[in-house]
Amino acid sequence: MATPIRIAPSILSADFARLGAEIEAVTKAGADLIHIDVMDGHFVPNLTIGPAVIKALRPHSKAPFDVHLMIAPVDPFVQAFADAGADGITVHPESGPHIHRTLQLIRSLGKKAGVVLNPGTPIEAIDNVIDLVDLILVMSVNPGFGGQSFIASQLKKIEAAANRIAKTGRDIALEVDGGITPETARQAIAAGANVLVAGTAVFKGGASAYAANIAALRG
Ligand code: DX5
Ligand code: ZN
């Protein structure tokens, strides 16, 4: 049986003045995970939120918090995000000198460890750490902003990641992030993705549209 598709709304596209209510609304609308984009204005050219906000949001949803760290250096902050309520912590190989050590650190804190590949990062970057990961995230836009267009060349990378995951025989989630619409969702699922991050496509139209927006992405 095929792995069920999970939808992870990215709160980057939510109303930041009402984040708690927004998380409650997408959870009620069927979100499987809450995707939280953490940016430092250095690793990526944008600034978002930190552990204090994640901690404040934690009581607003029972869905796992899927925390995508776009910060460098990353190691000094992993513990703070774990303590704030992250269930999974996903890191870029470029955000520190020792990705293997960073993944070990995340796991030592009892959290699911993810590795994320930018559009320009080769698939081989996961080969020597795949035994340490619970999730592989393929970026289908360059990280930093919501609302960008899906980069179709990344579909091949999703396929390559799916093949590598199959070879391990382990249950490793395969997530895609950026420019996901009902149409690109279908393409990503066909390539092997089973967790879809979506900001714009989930939060458009306000809370009354969230359930239909999420359903439309499941294909
Ligand atoms: C980009 C973030 C994404 C982004 C997705 O750096 O990692 O999660 O918010 O937004 P959309 O779905 O609008 O492309
Ligand atoms: Zn993200």
PDB file of C-alpha atoms and ligand atoms in Angstrom:
ATOM      1  CA  MET A   1       0.000   0.000   0.000  1.00  0.00           C
ATOM      2  CA  ALA A   2       1.279   3.445  -0.860  1.00  0.00           C
ATOM      3  CA  THR A   3       2.324   5.703   2.017  1.00  0.00           C
ATOM      4  CA  PRO A   4      -0.481   8.175   2.826  1.00  0.00           C
ATOM      5  CA  ILE A   5       0.175  11.738   1.734  1.00  0.00           C
ATOM      6  CA  ARG A   6       0.629  14.182   4.592  1.00  0.00           C
ATOM      7  CA  ILE A   7       0.101  17.928   4.269  1.00  0.00           C
ATOM      8  CA  ALA A   8       2.308  20.341   6.207  1.00  0.00           C
ATOM      9  CA  PRO A   9       1.032  23.930   6.007  1.00  0.00           C
ATOM     10  CA  SER A  10       3.896  26.436   6.209  1.00  0.00           C
ATOM     11  CA  ILE A  11       2.919  29.140   8.676  1.00  0.00           C
ATOM     12  CA  LEU A  12       5.084  31.600   6.758  1.00  0.00           C
ATOM     13  CA  SER A  13       1.917  32.399   4.791  1.00  0.00           C
ATOM     14  CA  ALA A  14      -0.343  32.654   7.859  1.00  0.00           C
ATOM     15  CA  ASP A  15      -1.493  35.896   9.493  1.00  0.00           C
ATOM     16  CA  PHE A  16       1.410  36.556  11.880  1.00  0.00           C
ATOM     17  CA  ALA A  17      -0.786  38.731  14.107  1.00  0.00           C
ATOM     18  CA  ARG A  18      -3.023  35.707  14.779  1.00  0.00           C
ATOM     19  CA  LEU A  19      -0.619  32.767  14.595  1.00  0.00           C
ATOM     20  CA  GLY A  20      -2.182  30.707  17.392  1.00  0.00           C
ATOM     21  CA  ALA A  21      -5.640  30.922  15.819  1.00  0.00           C
ATOM     22  CA  GLU A  22      -4.196  30.190  12.382  1.00  0.00           C
ATOM     23  CA  ILE A  23      -2.525  27.001  13.633  1.00  0.00           C
ATOM     24  CA  GLU A  24      -5.763  25.936  15.295  1.00  0.00           C
ATOM     25  CA  ALA A  25      -7.637  26.575  12.051  1.00  0.00           C
ATOM     26  CA  VAL A  26      -5.300  24.561   9.790  1.00  0.00           C
ATOM     27  CA  THR A  27      -5.183  21.728  12.304  1.00  0.00           C
ATOM     28  CA  LYS A  28      -8.982  21.593  12.305  1.00  0.00           C
ATOM     29  CA  ALA A  29      -8.911  21.770   8.505  1.00  0.00           C
ATOM     30  CA  GLY A  30      -6.848  18.574   8.284  1.00  0.00           C
ATOM     31  CA  ALA A  31      -3.166  19.541   8.511  1.00  0.00           C
ATOM     32  CA  ASP A  32      -1.023  16.519   9.366  1.00  0.00           C
ATOM     33  CA  LEU A  33       2.030  18.533  10.448  1.00  0.00           C
ATOM     34  CA  ILE A  34       2.718  22.206  11.092  1.00  0.00           C
ATOM     35  CA  HIS A  35       5.726  23.389   9.070  1.00  0.00           C
ATOM     36  CA  ILE A  36       7.641  26.191  10.752  1.00  0.00           C
ATOM     37  CA  ASP A  37      10.232  28.106   8.725  1.00  0.00           C
ATOM     38  CA  VAL A  38      13.015  29.576  10.824  1.00  0.00           C
ATOM     39  CA  MET A  39      15.203  32.115   9.006  1.00  0.00           C
ATOM     40  CA  ASP A  40      18.142  34.151  10.279  1.00  0.00           C
ATOM     41  CA  GLY A  41      18.743  36.827   7.624  1.00  0.00           C
ATOM     42  CA  HIS A  42      22.183  35.305   7.031  1.00  0.00           C
ATOM     43  CA  PHE A  43      21.771  31.745   5.760  1.00  0.00           C
ATOM     44  CA  VAL A  44      18.763  33.003   3.805  1.00  0.00           C
ATOM     45  CA  PRO A  45      17.857  36.610   2.982  1.00  0.00           C
ATOM     46  CA  ASN A  46      14.841  36.826   5.291  1.00  0.00           C
ATOM     47  CA  LEU A  47      14.072  36.833   9.021  1.00  0.00           C
ATOM     48  CA  THR A  48      11.210  34.997  10.663  1.00  0.00           C
ATOM     49  CA  ILE A  49      10.680  33.492  14.082  1.00  0.00           C
ATOM     50  CA  GLY A  50      12.601  31.762  16.842  1.00  0.00           C
ATOM     51  CA  PRO A  51      12.088  29.299  19.691  1.00  0.00           C
ATOM     52  CA  ALA A  52      10.069  31.687  21.880  1.00  0.00           C
ATOM     53  CA  VAL A  53       7.327  31.913  19.262  1.00  0.00           C
ATOM     54  CA  ILE A  54       7.343  28.146  18.701  1.00  0.00           C
ATOM     55  CA  LYS A  55       6.969  27.597  22.434  1.00  0.00           C
ATOM     56  CA  ALA A  56       4.021  29.999  22.529  1.00  0.00           C
ATOM     57  CA  LEU A  57       2.382  28.192  19.606  1.00  0.00           C
ATOM     58  CA  ARG A  58       2.859  24.672  20.978  1.00  0.00           C
ATOM     59  CA  PRO A  59      -0.414  24.529  22.978  1.00  0.00           C
ATOM     60  CA  HIS A  60      -2.431  25.551  19.908  1.00  0.00           C
ATOM     61  CA  SER A  61      -2.160  22.232  18.016  1.00  0.00           C
ATOM     62  CA  LYS A  62      -1.676  18.553  18.656  1.00  0.00           C
ATOM     63  CA  ALA A  63      -0.145  18.114  15.175  1.00  0.00           C
ATOM     64  CA  PRO A  64       3.612  17.512  15.145  1.00  0.00           C
ATOM     65  CA  PHE A  65       5.772  20.612  14.631  1.00  0.00           C
ATOM     66  CA  ASP A  66       8.032  20.174  11.596  1.00  0.00           C
ATOM     67  CA  VAL A  67      10.735  22.784  12.147  1.00  0.00           C
ATOM     68  CA  HIS A  68      12.806  23.783   9.107  1.00  0.00           C
ATOM     69  CA  LEU A  69      15.934  25.589  10.238  1.00  0.00           C
ATOM     70  CA  MET A  70      17.458  27.995   7.728  1.00  0.00           C
ATOM     71  CA  ILE A  71      20.088  29.362  10.084  1.00  0.00           C
ATOM     72  CA  ALA A  72      23.870  29.204  10.335  1.00  0.00           C
ATOM     73  CA  PRO A  73      25.508  28.173  12.507  1.00  0.00           C
ATOM     74  CA  VAL A  74      22.745  25.768  13.469  1.00  0.00           C
ATOM     75  CA  ASP A  75      24.248  23.601  16.222  1.00  0.00           C
ATOM     76  CA  PRO A  76      24.093  26.214  19.026  1.00  0.00           C
ATOM     77  CA  PHE A  77      20.310  26.535  18.560  1.00  0.00           C
ATOM     78  CA  VAL A  78      19.162  22.925  18.108  1.00  0.00           C
ATOM     79  CA  GLN A  79      18.536  22.362  21.816  1.00  0.00           C
ATOM     80  CA  ALA A  80      16.418  25.527  22.072  1.00  0.00           C
ATOM     81  CA  PHE A  81      14.154  24.383  19.236  1.00  0.00           C
ATOM     82  CA  ALA A  82      13.856  20.914  20.753  1.00  0.00           C
ATOM     83  CA  ASP A  83      12.901  22.451  24.115  1.00  0.00           C
ATOM     84  CA  ALA A  84      10.412  24.809  22.446  1.00  0.00           C
ATOM     85  CA  GLY A  85       8.344  21.873  21.192  1.00  0.00           C
ATOM     86  CA  ALA A  86       9.704  20.796  17.812  1.00  0.00           C
ATOM     87  CA  ASP A  87       8.884  17.173  16.943  1.00  0.00           C
ATOM     88  CA  GLY A  88      11.136  17.113  13.896  1.00  0.00           C
ATOM     89  CA  ILE A  89      14.113  19.347  13.163  1.00  0.00           C
ATOM     90  CA  THR A  90      15.366  19.629   9.599  1.00  0.00           C
ATOM     91  CA  VAL A  91      18.736  21.108   8.718  1.00  0.00           C
ATOM     92  CA  HIS A  92      20.688  22.079   5.617  1.00  0.00           C
ATOM     93  CA  PRO A  93      24.143  20.478   5.123  1.00  0.00           C
ATOM     94  CA  GLU A  94      25.456  23.982   4.358  1.00  0.00           C
ATOM     95  CA  SER A  95      24.429  25.393   7.740  1.00  0.00           C
ATOM     96  CA  GLY A  96      27.328  23.956   9.676  1.00  0.00           C
ATOM     97  CA  PRO A  97      30.649  22.208   9.151  1.00  0.00           C
ATOM     98  CA  HIS A  98      29.469  18.787  10.388  1.00  0.00           C
ATOM     99  CA  ILE A  99      26.015  17.723   9.215  1.00  0.00           C
ATOM    100  CA  HIS A 100      26.535  14.223  10.647  1.00  0.00           C
ATOM    101  CA  ARG A 101      27.151  15.655  14.102  1.00  0.00           C
ATOM    102  CA  THR A 102      24.127  17.966  13.813  1.00  0.00           C
ATOM    103  CA  LEU A 103      21.864  15.020  12.969  1.00  0.00           C
ATOM    104  CA  GLN A 104      23.317  13.041  15.881  1.00  0.00           C
ATOM    105  CA  LEU A 105      22.558  15.989  18.140  1.00  0.00           C
ATOM    106  CA  ILE A 106      18.921  16.202  16.981  1.00  0.00           C
ATOM    107  CA  ARG A 107      18.452  12.473  17.550  1.00  0.00           C
ATOM    108  CA  SER A 108      20.143  12.603  20.952  1.00  0.00           C
ATOM    109  CA  LEU A 109      17.391  15.044  21.976  1.00  0.00           C
ATOM    110  CA  GLY A 110      14.738  12.497  20.982  1.00  0.00           C
ATOM    111  CA  LYS A 111      13.589  14.409  17.906  1.00  0.00           C
ATOM    112  CA  LYS A 112      13.104  13.271  14.345  1.00  0.00           C
ATOM    113  CA  ALA A 113      16.086  14.362  12.265  1.00  0.00           C
ATOM    114  CA  GLY A 114      15.682  15.730   8.753  1.00  0.00           C
ATOM    115  CA  VAL A 115      18.143  16.775   6.089  1.00  0.00           C
ATOM    116  CA  VAL A 116      17.150  19.305   3.423  1.00  0.00           C
ATOM    117  CA  LEU A 117      18.602  19.759  -0.029  1.00  0.00           C
ATOM    118  CA  ASN A 118      18.513  23.145  -1.767  1.00  0.00           C
ATOM    119  CA  PRO A 119      17.810  23.168  -5.504  1.00  0.00           C
ATOM    120  CA  GLY A 120      21.557  23.468  -6.156  1.00  0.00           C
ATOM    121  CA  THR A 121      22.609  20.807  -3.646  1.00  0.00           C
ATOM    122  CA  PRO A 122      23.279  17.386  -5.170  1.00  0.00           C
ATOM    123  CA  ILE A 123      21.381  14.306  -3.998  1.00  0.00           C
ATOM    124  CA  GLU A 124      24.711  12.726  -3.002  1.00  0.00           C
ATOM    125  CA  ALA A 125      24.740  15.042   0.036  1.00  0.00           C
ATOM    126  CA  ILE A 126      22.454  12.545   1.810  1.00  0.00           C
ATOM    127  CA  ASP A 127      24.448   9.417   1.017  1.00  0.00           C
ATOM    128  CA  ASN A 128      26.695   9.427   4.067  1.00  0.00           C
ATOM    129  CA  VAL A 129      24.018  10.490   6.546  1.00  0.00           C
ATOM    130  CA  ILE A 130      20.948   8.559   5.408  1.00  0.00           C
ATOM    131  CA  ASP A 131      21.269   6.113   8.307  1.00  0.00           C
ATOM    132  CA  LEU A 132      20.716   9.060  10.675  1.00  0.00           C
ATOM    133  CA  VAL A 133      17.652  10.649   9.076  1.00  0.00           C
ATOM    134  CA  ASP A 134      13.913  10.248   9.559  1.00  0.00           C
ATOM    135  CA  LEU A 135      13.053  12.723   6.814  1.00  0.00           C
ATOM    136  CA  ILE A 136      14.557  13.987   3.567  1.00  0.00           C
ATOM    137  CA  LEU A 137      13.287  17.375   2.387  1.00  0.00           C
ATOM    138  CA  VAL A 138      13.779  18.384  -1.241  1.00  0.00           C
ATOM    139  CA  MET A 139      13.493  22.155  -1.733  1.00  0.00           C
ATOM    140  CA  SER A 140      11.592  22.975  -4.904  1.00  0.00           C
ATOM    141  CA  VAL A 141      12.380  26.695  -4.521  1.00  0.00           C
ATOM    142  CA  ASN A 142      15.430  28.473  -3.174  1.00  0.00           C
ATOM    143  CA  PRO A 143      14.737  28.936   0.531  1.00  0.00           C
ATOM    144  CA  GLY A 144      13.885  32.318   1.979  1.00  0.00           C
ATOM    145  CA  PHE A 145      10.425  33.261   0.806  1.00  0.00           C
ATOM    146  CA  GLY A 146       6.948  31.905   0.285  1.00  0.00           C
ATOM    147  CA  GLY A 147       5.088  32.380  -2.960  1.00  0.00           C
ATOM    148  CA  GLN A 148       7.838  31.337  -5.389  1.00  0.00           C
ATOM    149  CA  SER A 149       7.409  29.092  -8.433  1.00  0.00           C
ATOM    150  CA  PHE A 150       8.083  25.359  -8.304  1.00  0.00           C
ATOM    151  CA  ILE A 151      11.429  24.384  -9.868  1.00  0.00           C
ATOM    152  CA  ALA A 152      10.523  21.342 -11.961  1.00  0.00           C
ATOM    153  CA  SER A 153      14.110  20.063 -12.231  1.00  0.00           C
ATOM    154  CA  GLN A 154      13.813  19.011  -8.587  1.00  0.00           C
ATOM    155  CA  LEU A 155      11.363  16.230  -9.493  1.00  0.00           C
ATOM    156  CA  LYS A 156      14.330  14.102 -10.579  1.00  0.00           C
ATOM    157  CA  LYS A 157      15.929  14.675  -7.196  1.00  0.00           C
ATOM    158  CA  ILE A 158      12.737  13.541  -5.468  1.00  0.00           C
ATOM    159  CA  GLU A 159      12.866  10.345  -7.562  1.00  0.00           C
ATOM    160  CA  ALA A 160      16.512   9.811  -6.681  1.00  0.00           C
ATOM    161  CA  ALA A 161      15.752  10.334  -2.985  1.00  0.00           C
ATOM    162  CA  ALA A 162      12.842   7.869  -3.172  1.00  0.00           C
ATOM    163  CA  ASN A 163      15.160   5.246  -4.670  1.00  0.00           C
ATOM    164  CA  ARG A 164      17.714   5.759  -1.947  1.00  0.00           C
ATOM    165  CA  ILE A 165      15.042   5.549   0.748  1.00  0.00           C
ATOM    166  CA  ALA A 166      13.675   2.313  -0.747  1.00  0.00           C
ATOM    167  CA  LYS A 167      17.159   0.787  -0.595  1.00  0.00           C
ATOM    168  CA  THR A 168      17.415   1.456   3.133  1.00  0.00           C
ATOM    169  CA  GLY A 169      14.180  -0.422   3.854  1.00  0.00           C
ATOM    170  CA  ARG A 170      13.538   2.163   6.570  1.00  0.00           C
ATOM    171  CA  ASP A 171      10.553   4.430   7.043  1.00  0.00           C
ATOM    172  CA  ILE A 172      12.057   7.760   5.960  1.00  0.00           C
ATOM    173  CA  ALA A 173       9.597  10.518   5.037  1.00  0.00           C
ATOM    174  CA  LEU A 174      10.164  12.273   1.705  1.00  0.00           C
ATOM    175  CA  GLU A 175       9.049  15.890   1.856  1.00  0.00           C
ATOM    176  CA  VAL A 176       8.917  18.625  -0.773  1.00  0.00           C
ATOM    177  CA  ASP A 177       8.814  22.351  -0.002  1.00  0.00           C
ATOM    178  CA  GLY A 178       8.139  25.344  -2.238  1.00  0.00           C
ATOM    179  CA  GLY A 179       5.682  26.277  -4.959  1.00  0.00           C
ATOM    180  CA  ILE A 180       3.294  23.437  -4.142  1.00  0.00           C
ATOM    181  CA  THR A 181      -0.116  23.796  -5.812  1.00  0.00           C
ATOM    182  CA  PRO A 182      -2.614  21.031  -6.606  1.00  0.00           C
ATOM    183  CA  GLU A 183      -0.812  20.576  -9.932  1.00  0.00           C
ATOM    184  CA  THR A 184       2.776  20.491  -8.656  1.00  0.00           C
ATOM    185  CA  ALA A 185       1.584  18.373  -5.713  1.00  0.00           C
ATOM    186  CA  ARG A 186       0.509  15.676  -8.187  1.00  0.00           C
ATOM    187  CA  GLN A 187       3.907  15.807  -9.893  1.00  0.00           C
ATOM    188  CA  ALA A 188       5.778  15.616  -6.594  1.00  0.00           C
ATOM    189  CA  ILE A 189       3.642  12.692  -5.397  1.00  0.00           C
ATOM    190  CA  ALA A 190       4.226  10.885  -8.695  1.00  0.00           C
ATOM    191  CA  ALA A 191       7.972  11.359  -8.171  1.00  0.00           C
ATOM    192  CA  GLY A 192       7.724   9.790  -4.710  1.00  0.00           C
ATOM    193  CA  ALA A 193       7.079  12.599  -2.225  1.00  0.00           C
ATOM    194  CA  ASN A 194       4.759  11.782   0.668  1.00  0.00           C
ATOM    195  CA  VAL A 195       4.856  14.983   2.740  1.00  0.00           C
ATOM    196  CA  LEU A 196       3.883  18.226   1.012  1.00  0.00           C
ATOM    197  CA  VAL A 197       4.763  21.600   2.526  1.00  0.00           C
ATOM    198  CA  ALA A 198       2.503  24.382   1.294  1.00  0.00           C
ATOM    199  CA  GLY A 199       2.168  27.968   2.441  1.00  0.00           C
ATOM    200  CA  THR A 200       0.411  30.028  -0.207  1.00  0.00           C
ATOM    201  CA  ALA A 201      -1.776  27.165  -1.423  1.00  0.00           C
ATOM    202  CA  VAL A 202      -3.097  26.384   2.079  1.00  0.00           C
ATOM    203  CA  PHE A 203      -3.563  29.882   3.533  1.00  0.00           C
ATOM    204  CA  LYS A 204      -5.150  31.587   0.521  1.00  0.00           C
ATOM    205  CA  GLY A 205      -8.776  32.594   0.937  1.00  0.00           C
ATOM    206  CA  GLY A 206      -8.825  32.704   4.750  1.00  0.00           C
ATOM    207  CA  ALA A 207      -9.845  30.122   7.324  1.00  0.00           C
ATOM    208  CA  SER A 208     -13.081  29.080   5.631  1.00  0.00           C
ATOM    209  CA  ALA A 209     -11.027  27.866   2.636  1.00  0.00           C
ATOM    210  CA  TYR A 210      -8.351  25.889   4.513  1.00  0.00           C
ATOM    211  CA  ALA A 211     -10.089  22.495   4.493  1.00  0.00           C
ATOM    212  CA  ALA A 212     -10.758  22.637   0.744  1.00  0.00           C
ATOM    213  CA  ASN A 213      -7.249  23.967   0.076  1.00  0.00           C
ATOM    214  CA  ILE A 214      -5.688  21.074   2.000  1.00  0.00           C
ATOM    215  CA  ALA A 215      -7.954  18.492   0.393  1.00  0.00           C
ATOM    216  CA  ALA A 216      -7.042  19.804  -3.073  1.00  0.00           C
ATOM    217  CA  LEU A 217      -3.363  19.041  -2.416  1.00  0.00           C
ATOM    218  CA  ARG A 218      -3.947  15.393  -1.520  1.00  0.00           C
ATOM    219  CA  GLY A 219      -4.795  14.686  -5.190  1.00  0.00           C
TER     220      GLY A 219
HETATM  221  C1  DX5 B   1      10.798  28.700   1.848  1.00  0.00           C
HETATM  222  C2  DX5 B   1      10.078  27.874   2.879  1.00  0.00           C
HETATM  223  C3  DX5 B   1       8.776  27.309   2.451  1.00  0.00           C
HETATM  224  C4  DX5 B   1       7.755  28.306   2.000  1.00  0.00           C
HETATM  225  C5  DX5 B   1       6.749  27.627   1.132  1.00  0.00           C
HETATM  226  O1  DX5 B   1      12.049  29.018   2.351  1.00  0.00           O
HETATM  227  O2  DX5 B   1      10.906  26.790   3.278  1.00  0.00           O
HETATM  228  O3  DX5 B   1       8.260  26.468   3.480  1.00  0.00           O
HETATM  229  O4  DX5 B   1       7.098  28.927   3.068  1.00  0.00           O
HETATM  230  O5  DX5 B   1       5.844  28.583   0.676  1.00  0.00           O
HETATM  231  P1  DX5 B   1       4.991  28.376  -0.641  1.00  0.00           P
HETATM  232  O6  DX5 B   1       4.150  27.161  -0.437  1.00  0.00           O
HETATM  233  O7  DX5 B   1       4.198  29.640  -0.721  1.00  0.00           O
HETATM  234  O8  DX5 B   1       5.951  28.197  -1.786  1.00  0.00           O
HETATM  235 ZN    ZN B   2      10.192  25.249   4.734  1.00  0.00          ZN
END
